[in-house]
């Protein structure tokens, strides 16, 4: 009998969701907030709704995952938890973690049906009809959770997107669907002479005001599919193209191209698939996530270039950033 291949990849995938759910639950229970900045014995952080033995199992699992540290029976946050898993941290990712737990984790349970039918799973999972973002924004709390999640990831990636190309020739950037303004802020910091604005739905803009307070970013309410676009020589679409079906994307790109002056450009921030479509794994997982909760998909750079050229853009460049999103710059002919 020939030697068998190493089963490690299969075994790892069997375990993968368990690791994610452990972090999700620890965040939902406020473990990292309750250990913030100091160390406490496990018994000291127990709440009335937690069994001590079960809590210790969860804490020890977080130690094994590198999220907590333990000396004897005293637990403390690891540096990564202090930075990203405390709700009051300026770099917190708890919003996206809660969104992943409360929304994506449920949707992914219906991946098989999404693949068979080729449509998102909002109705099957949550009994919800209507446009995709009406589900993400179905309550004030769900909107805050989603925007906070996007902001946490955006604060990590936006400076790298802003640095991917030389944008110094542009005078005004308008980030279409820019939500909390993380990309517009990063561009404004890197290019102090450039004006920066976010154009998003009016109710999103109202929730975004605290995020841009004290910055040079202007907030403008409107719908980029139907309302006149604010004037700019540089538009941005950050994690927008991957949300929508091809016909809507073509219409949006055509609107942007028509609004730009000659020599103006569009900056796209999306996770790029390899040209041969064999990776990266994270981008393929994101593309499946788009299947589950939107009309869209992830693309390779050549696929983006084709879309942009069809919309009338000329020179198209792509850059990998090493972060959760990459950068594409397309110049109007």
mmCIF file of N, CA and C in Angstrom, residues 116-196:
data_model
loop_
_atom_site.group_PDB
_atom_site.id
_atom_site.type_symbol
_atom_site.label_atom_id
_atom_site.label_comp_id
_atom_site.label_asym_id
_atom_site.label_seq_id
_atom_site.Cartn_x
_atom_site.Cartn_y
_atom_site.Cartn_z
ATOM 1 N N UNK A 116 -25.795 25.598 -4.630
ATOM 2 C CA UNK A 116 -26.762 24.939 -5.517
ATOM 3 C C UNK A 116 -27.638 25.937 -6.267
ATOM 4 N N UNK A 117 -28.018 27.027 -5.586
ATOM 5 C CA UNK A 117 -28.975 27.960 -6.182
ATOM 6 C C UNK A 117 -28.336 29.236 -6.718
ATOM 7 N N UNK A 118 -27.094 29.533 -6.293
ATOM 8 C CA UNK A 118 -26.388 30.707 -6.797
ATOM 9 C C UNK A 118 -26.912 32.031 -6.295
ATOM 10 N N UNK A 119 -27.546 32.031 -5.130
ATOM 11 C CA UNK A 119 -28.115 33.262 -4.581
ATOM 12 C C UNK A 119 -27.776 33.382 -3.097
ATOM 13 N N UNK A 120 -27.875 34.646 -2.603
ATOM 14 C CA UNK A 120 -27.570 34.875 -1.187
ATOM 15 C C UNK A 120 -28.603 34.201 -0.291
ATOM 16 N N UNK A 121 -28.295 34.142 1.003
ATOM 17 C CA UNK A 121 -29.079 33.324 1.940
ATOM 18 C C UNK A 121 -29.785 34.125 3.027
ATOM 19 N N UNK A 122 -30.065 35.412 2.791
ATOM 20 C CA UNK A 122 -30.713 36.212 3.824
ATOM 21 C C UNK A 122 -32.099 35.671 4.192
ATOM 22 N N UNK A 123 -32.887 35.350 3.198
ATOM 23 C CA UNK A 123 -34.249 34.885 3.486
ATOM 24 C C UNK A 123 -34.216 33.534 4.184
ATOM 25 N N UNK A 124 -33.382 32.617 3.694
ATOM 26 C CA UNK A 124 -33.319 31.289 4.296
ATOM 27 C C UNK A 124 -32.823 31.355 5.740
ATOM 28 N N UNK A 125 -31.834 32.210 5.994
ATOM 29 C CA UNK A 125 -31.205 32.249 7.315
ATOM 30 C C UNK A 125 -31.978 33.098 8.313
ATOM 31 N N UNK A 126 -32.449 34.250 7.855
ATOM 32 C CA UNK A 126 -33.071 35.207 8.782
ATOM 33 C C UNK A 126 -34.525 35.536 8.441
ATOM 34 N N UNK A 127 -35.060 34.913 7.373
ATOM 35 C CA UNK A 127 -36.427 35.208 6.969
ATOM 36 C C UNK A 127 -36.606 36.608 6.446
ATOM 37 N N UNK A 128 -35.516 37.186 5.885
ATOM 38 C CA UNK A 128 -35.528 38.594 5.493
ATOM 39 C C UNK A 128 -35.562 38.734 3.977
ATOM 40 N N UNK A 129 -36.404 39.628 3.494
ATOM 41 C CA UNK A 129 -36.475 39.975 2.077
ATOM 42 C C UNK A 129 -35.911 41.371 1.877
ATOM 43 N N UNK A 130 -35.739 41.743 0.604
ATOM 44 C CA UNK A 130 -35.338 43.112 0.298
ATOM 45 C C UNK A 130 -33.888 43.213 -0.117
ATOM 46 N N UNK A 131 -33.434 44.429 -0.465
ATOM 47 C CA UNK A 131 -32.047 44.641 -0.888
ATOM 48 C C UNK A 131 -31.066 44.213 0.189
ATOM 49 N N UNK A 132 -29.861 43.825 -0.237
ATOM 50 C CA UNK A 132 -28.907 43.243 0.706
ATOM 51 C C UNK A 132 -28.566 44.172 1.863
ATOM 52 N N UNK A 133 -28.386 45.460 1.586
ATOM 53 C CA UNK A 133 -27.966 46.336 2.665
ATOM 54 C C UNK A 133 -29.119 46.693 3.592
ATOM 55 N N UNK A 134 -30.347 46.430 3.173
ATOM 56 C CA UNK A 134 -31.459 46.610 4.107
ATOM 57 C C UNK A 134 -31.378 45.592 5.229
ATOM 58 N N UNK A 135 -30.713 44.455 4.988
ATOM 59 C CA UNK A 135 -30.535 43.449 6.038
ATOM 60 C C UNK A 135 -29.390 43.845 6.968
ATOM 61 N N UNK A 136 -28.292 44.324 6.386
ATOM 62 C CA UNK A 136 -27.165 44.752 7.215
ATOM 63 C C UNK A 136 -27.547 45.954 8.080
ATOM 64 N N UNK A 137 -28.461 46.791 7.567
ATOM 65 C CA UNK A 137 -28.867 48.003 8.270
ATOM 66 C C UNK A 137 -30.288 47.878 8.828
ATOM 67 N N UNK A 138 -30.713 46.656 9.148
ATOM 68 C CA UNK A 138 -32.121 46.436 9.499
ATOM 69 C C UNK A 138 -32.497 47.082 10.825
ATOM 70 N N UNK A 139 -31.539 47.273 11.730
ATOM 71 C CA UNK A 139 -31.788 47.977 12.981
ATOM 72 C C UNK A 139 -30.635 48.943 13.228
ATOM 73 N N UNK A 140 -30.847 49.889 14.128
ATOM 74 C CA UNK A 140 -29.775 50.822 14.476
ATOM 75 C C UNK A 140 -28.566 50.068 15.021
ATOM 76 N N UNK A 141 -28.818 49.049 15.833
ATOM 77 C CA UNK A 141 -27.725 48.296 16.427
ATOM 78 C C UNK A 141 -26.965 47.504 15.362
ATOM 79 N N UNK A 142 -27.675 46.869 14.431
ATOM 80 C CA UNK A 142 -26.994 46.097 13.399
ATOM 81 C C UNK A 142 -26.184 47.015 12.492
ATOM 82 N N UNK A 143 -26.677 48.225 12.238
ATOM 83 C CA UNK A 143 -25.913 49.176 11.438
ATOM 84 C C UNK A 143 -24.630 49.583 12.159
ATOM 85 N N UNK A 144 -24.745 49.907 13.442
ATOM 86 C CA UNK A 144 -23.554 50.283 14.208
ATOM 87 C C UNK A 144 -22.545 49.143 14.233
ATOM 88 N N UNK A 145 -23.025 47.914 14.423
ATOM 89 C CA UNK A 145 -22.140 46.749 14.482
ATOM 90 C C UNK A 145 -21.403 46.561 13.164
ATOM 91 N N UNK A 146 -22.139 46.665 12.047
ATOM 92 C CA UNK A 146 -21.526 46.481 10.737
ATOM 93 C C UNK A 146 -20.528 47.594 10.441
ATOM 94 N N UNK A 147 -20.906 48.849 10.695
ATOM 95 C CA UNK A 147 -20.006 49.961 10.409
ATOM 96 C C UNK A 147 -18.758 49.906 11.284
ATOM 97 N N UNK A 148 -18.926 49.538 12.554
ATOM 98 C CA UNK A 148 -17.773 49.411 13.435
ATOM 99 C C UNK A 148 -16.856 48.299 12.941
ATOM 100 N N UNK A 149 -17.449 47.207 12.462
ATOM 101 C CA UNK A 149 -16.638 46.117 11.934
ATOM 102 C C UNK A 149 -15.846 46.526 10.715
ATOM 103 N N UNK A 150 -16.502 47.224 9.772
ATOM 104 C CA UNK A 150 -15.804 47.695 8.581
ATOM 105 C C UNK A 150 -14.717 48.707 8.943
ATOM 106 N N UNK A 151 -15.000 49.527 9.956
ATOM 107 C CA UNK A 151 -14.022 50.531 10.362
ATOM 108 C C UNK A 151 -12.770 49.872 10.942
ATOM 109 N N UNK A 152 -12.966 48.852 11.778
ATOM 110 C CA UNK A 152 -11.817 48.175 12.378
ATOM 111 C C UNK A 152 -10.892 47.580 11.337
ATOM 112 N N UNK A 153 -11.450 46.886 10.343
ATOM 113 C CA UNK A 153 -10.623 46.331 9.280
ATOM 114 C C UNK A 153 -10.048 47.438 8.405
ATOM 115 N N UNK A 154 -10.871 48.468 8.149
ATOM 116 C CA UNK A 154 -10.414 49.551 7.286
ATOM 117 C C UNK A 154 -9.239 50.319 7.858
ATOM 118 N N UNK A 155 -9.199 50.483 9.168
ATOM 119 C CA UNK A 155 -8.088 51.201 9.787
ATOM 120 C C UNK A 155 -6.765 50.469 9.593
ATOM 121 N N UNK A 156 -6.829 49.139 9.432
ATOM 122 C CA UNK A 156 -5.607 48.369 9.170
ATOM 123 C C UNK A 156 -5.174 48.485 7.715
ATOM 124 N N UNK A 157 -6.133 48.465 6.795
ATOM 125 C CA UNK A 157 -5.801 48.381 5.373
ATOM 126 C C UNK A 157 -5.714 49.731 4.672
ATOM 127 N N UNK A 158 -6.484 50.725 5.118
ATOM 128 C CA UNK A 158 -6.575 51.991 4.386
ATOM 129 C C UNK A 158 -5.227 52.691 4.193
ATOM 130 N N UNK A 159 -4.368 52.773 5.209
ATOM 131 C CA UNK A 159 -3.074 53.434 4.962
ATOM 132 C C UNK A 159 -2.250 52.740 3.879
ATOM 133 N N UNK A 160 -2.367 51.419 3.762
ATOM 134 C CA UNK A 160 -1.620 50.693 2.744
ATOM 135 C C UNK A 160 -2.208 50.934 1.359
ATOM 136 N N UNK A 161 -3.523 51.047 1.274
ATOM 137 C CA UNK A 161 -4.161 51.381 0.001
ATOM 138 C C UNK A 161 -3.785 52.794 -0.419
ATOM 139 N N UNK A 162 -3.805 53.728 0.535
ATOM 140 C CA UNK A 162 -3.450 55.117 0.236
ATOM 141 C C UNK A 162 -2.010 55.245 -0.245
ATOM 142 N N UNK A 163 -1.153 54.324 0.188
ATOM 143 C CA UNK A 163 0.268 54.383 -0.172
ATOM 144 C C UNK A 163 0.605 53.564 -1.415
ATOM 145 N N UNK A 164 -0.363 52.861 -1.979
ATOM 146 C CA UNK A 164 -0.068 51.939 -3.083
ATOM 147 C C UNK A 164 0.351 52.660 -4.357
ATOM 148 N N UNK A 165 -0.180 53.870 -4.596
ATOM 149 C CA UNK A 165 0.124 54.629 -5.803
ATOM 150 C C UNK A 165 0.458 56.076 -5.424
ATOM 151 N N UNK A 166 1.124 56.771 -6.324
ATOM 152 C CA UNK A 166 1.381 58.201 -6.132
ATOM 153 C C UNK A 166 0.121 58.963 -6.536
ATOM 154 N N UNK A 167 -0.573 59.511 -5.566
ATOM 155 C CA UNK A 167 -1.830 60.217 -5.804
ATOM 156 C C UNK A 167 -1.657 61.731 -5.675
ATOM 157 N N UNK A 168 -0.422 62.199 -5.645
ATOM 158 C CA UNK A 168 -0.168 63.608 -5.331
ATOM 159 C C UNK A 168 -0.714 64.570 -6.388
ATOM 160 N N UNK A 169 -0.980 64.090 -7.604
ATOM 161 C CA UNK A 169 -1.474 64.988 -8.648
ATOM 162 C C UNK A 169 -2.959 65.292 -8.512
ATOM 163 N N UNK A 170 -3.659 64.563 -7.670
ATOM 164 C CA UNK A 170 -5.094 64.767 -7.533
ATOM 165 C C UNK A 170 -5.392 65.807 -6.459
ATOM 166 N N UNK A 171 -6.496 66.547 -6.665
ATOM 167 C CA UNK A 171 -6.833 67.631 -5.759
ATOM 168 C C UNK A 171 -7.969 67.280 -4.800
ATOM 169 N N UNK A 172 -8.872 66.372 -5.211
ATOM 170 C CA UNK A 172 -10.024 66.070 -4.357
ATOM 171 C C UNK A 172 -10.427 64.608 -4.546
ATOM 172 N N UNK A 173 -10.482 63.864 -3.451
ATOM 173 C CA UNK A 173 -10.960 62.481 -3.464
ATOM 174 C C UNK A 173 -12.346 62.414 -2.838
ATOM 175 N N UNK A 174 -13.247 61.697 -3.483
ATOM 176 C CA UNK A 174 -14.555 61.398 -2.909
ATOM 177 C C UNK A 174 -14.681 59.881 -2.845
ATOM 178 N N UNK A 175 -14.803 59.367 -1.637
ATOM 179 C CA UNK A 175 -14.933 57.929 -1.418
ATOM 180 C C UNK A 175 -16.411 57.572 -1.466
ATOM 181 N N UNK A 176 -16.795 56.861 -2.515
ATOM 182 C CA UNK A 176 -18.200 56.506 -2.735
ATOM 183 C C UNK A 176 -18.544 55.278 -1.908
ATOM 184 N N UNK A 177 -19.558 55.410 -1.044
ATOM 185 C CA UNK A 177 -19.875 54.327 -0.119
ATOM 186 C C UNK A 177 -18.803 54.158 0.936
ATOM 187 N N UNK A 178 -18.159 55.257 1.303
ATOM 188 C CA UNK A 178 -16.993 55.213 2.192
ATOM 189 C C UNK A 178 -17.296 55.040 3.659
ATOM 190 N N UNK A 179 -18.570 55.000 4.033
ATOM 191 C CA UNK A 179 -18.999 54.677 5.403
ATOM 192 C C UNK A 179 -18.291 55.557 6.428
ATOM 193 N N UNK A 180 -17.455 54.962 7.287
ATOM 194 C CA UNK A 180 -16.851 55.700 8.402
ATOM 195 C C UNK A 180 -15.663 56.543 7.991
ATOM 196 N N UNK A 181 -15.300 56.524 6.711
ATOM 197 C CA UNK A 181 -14.276 57.436 6.218
ATOM 198 C C UNK A 181 -12.843 57.003 6.403
ATOM 199 N N UNK A 182 -12.610 55.720 6.720
ATOM 200 C CA UNK A 182 -11.235 55.300 6.999
ATOM 201 C C UNK A 182 -10.308 55.481 5.801
ATOM 202 N N UNK A 183 -10.785 55.203 4.567
ATOM 203 C CA UNK A 183 -9.930 55.374 3.396
ATOM 204 C C UNK A 183 -9.714 56.853 3.093
ATOM 205 N N UNK A 184 -10.773 57.648 3.141
ATOM 206 C CA UNK A 184 -10.633 59.088 2.908
ATOM 207 C C UNK A 184 -9.693 59.714 3.938
ATOM 208 N N UNK A 185 -9.787 59.287 5.191
ATOM 209 C CA UNK A 185 -8.894 59.809 6.229
ATOM 210 C C UNK A 185 -7.452 59.439 5.943
ATOM 211 N N UNK A 186 -7.216 58.193 5.530
ATOM 212 C CA UNK A 186 -5.845 57.756 5.250
ATOM 213 C C UNK A 186 -5.240 58.538 4.095
ATOM 214 N N UNK A 187 -6.035 58.800 3.054
ATOM 215 C CA UNK A 187 -5.546 59.593 1.923
ATOM 216 C C UNK A 187 -5.280 61.026 2.361
ATOM 217 N N UNK A 188 -6.181 61.591 3.176
ATOM 218 C CA UNK A 188 -6.008 62.967 3.641
ATOM 219 C C UNK A 188 -4.757 63.116 4.501
ATOM 220 N N UNK A 189 -4.452 62.100 5.302
ATOM 221 C CA UNK A 189 -3.238 62.151 6.131
ATOM 222 C C UNK A 189 -1.993 62.077 5.255
ATOM 223 N N UNK A 190 -2.017 61.217 4.250
ATOM 224 C CA UNK A 190 -0.841 61.042 3.387
ATOM 225 C C UNK A 190 -0.643 62.229 2.439
ATOM 226 N N UNK A 191 -1.753 62.856 2.042
ATOM 227 C CA UNK A 191 -1.686 63.977 1.102
ATOM 228 C C UNK A 191 -2.403 65.179 1.717
ATOM 229 N N UNK A 192 -1.708 65.955 2.529
ATOM 230 C CA UNK A 192 -2.352 67.051 3.278
ATOM 231 C C UNK A 192 -2.988 68.111 2.391
ATOM 232 N N UNK A 193 -2.557 68.231 1.136
ATOM 233 C CA UNK A 193 -3.106 69.247 0.249
ATOM 234 C C UNK A 193 -4.392 68.778 -0.438
ATOM 235 N N UNK A 194 -4.713 67.498 -0.338
ATOM 236 C CA UNK A 194 -5.876 66.968 -1.033
ATOM 237 C C UNK A 194 -7.128 67.113 -0.180
ATOM 238 N N UNK A 195 -8.215 67.574 -0.798
ATOM 239 C CA UNK A 195 -9.508 67.578 -0.136
ATOM 240 C C UNK A 195 -10.069 66.155 -0.122
ATOM 241 N N UNK A 196 -10.831 65.825 0.906
ATOM 242 C CA UNK A 196 -11.346 64.461 1.027
ATOM 243 C C UNK A 196 -12.791 64.488 1.493
#
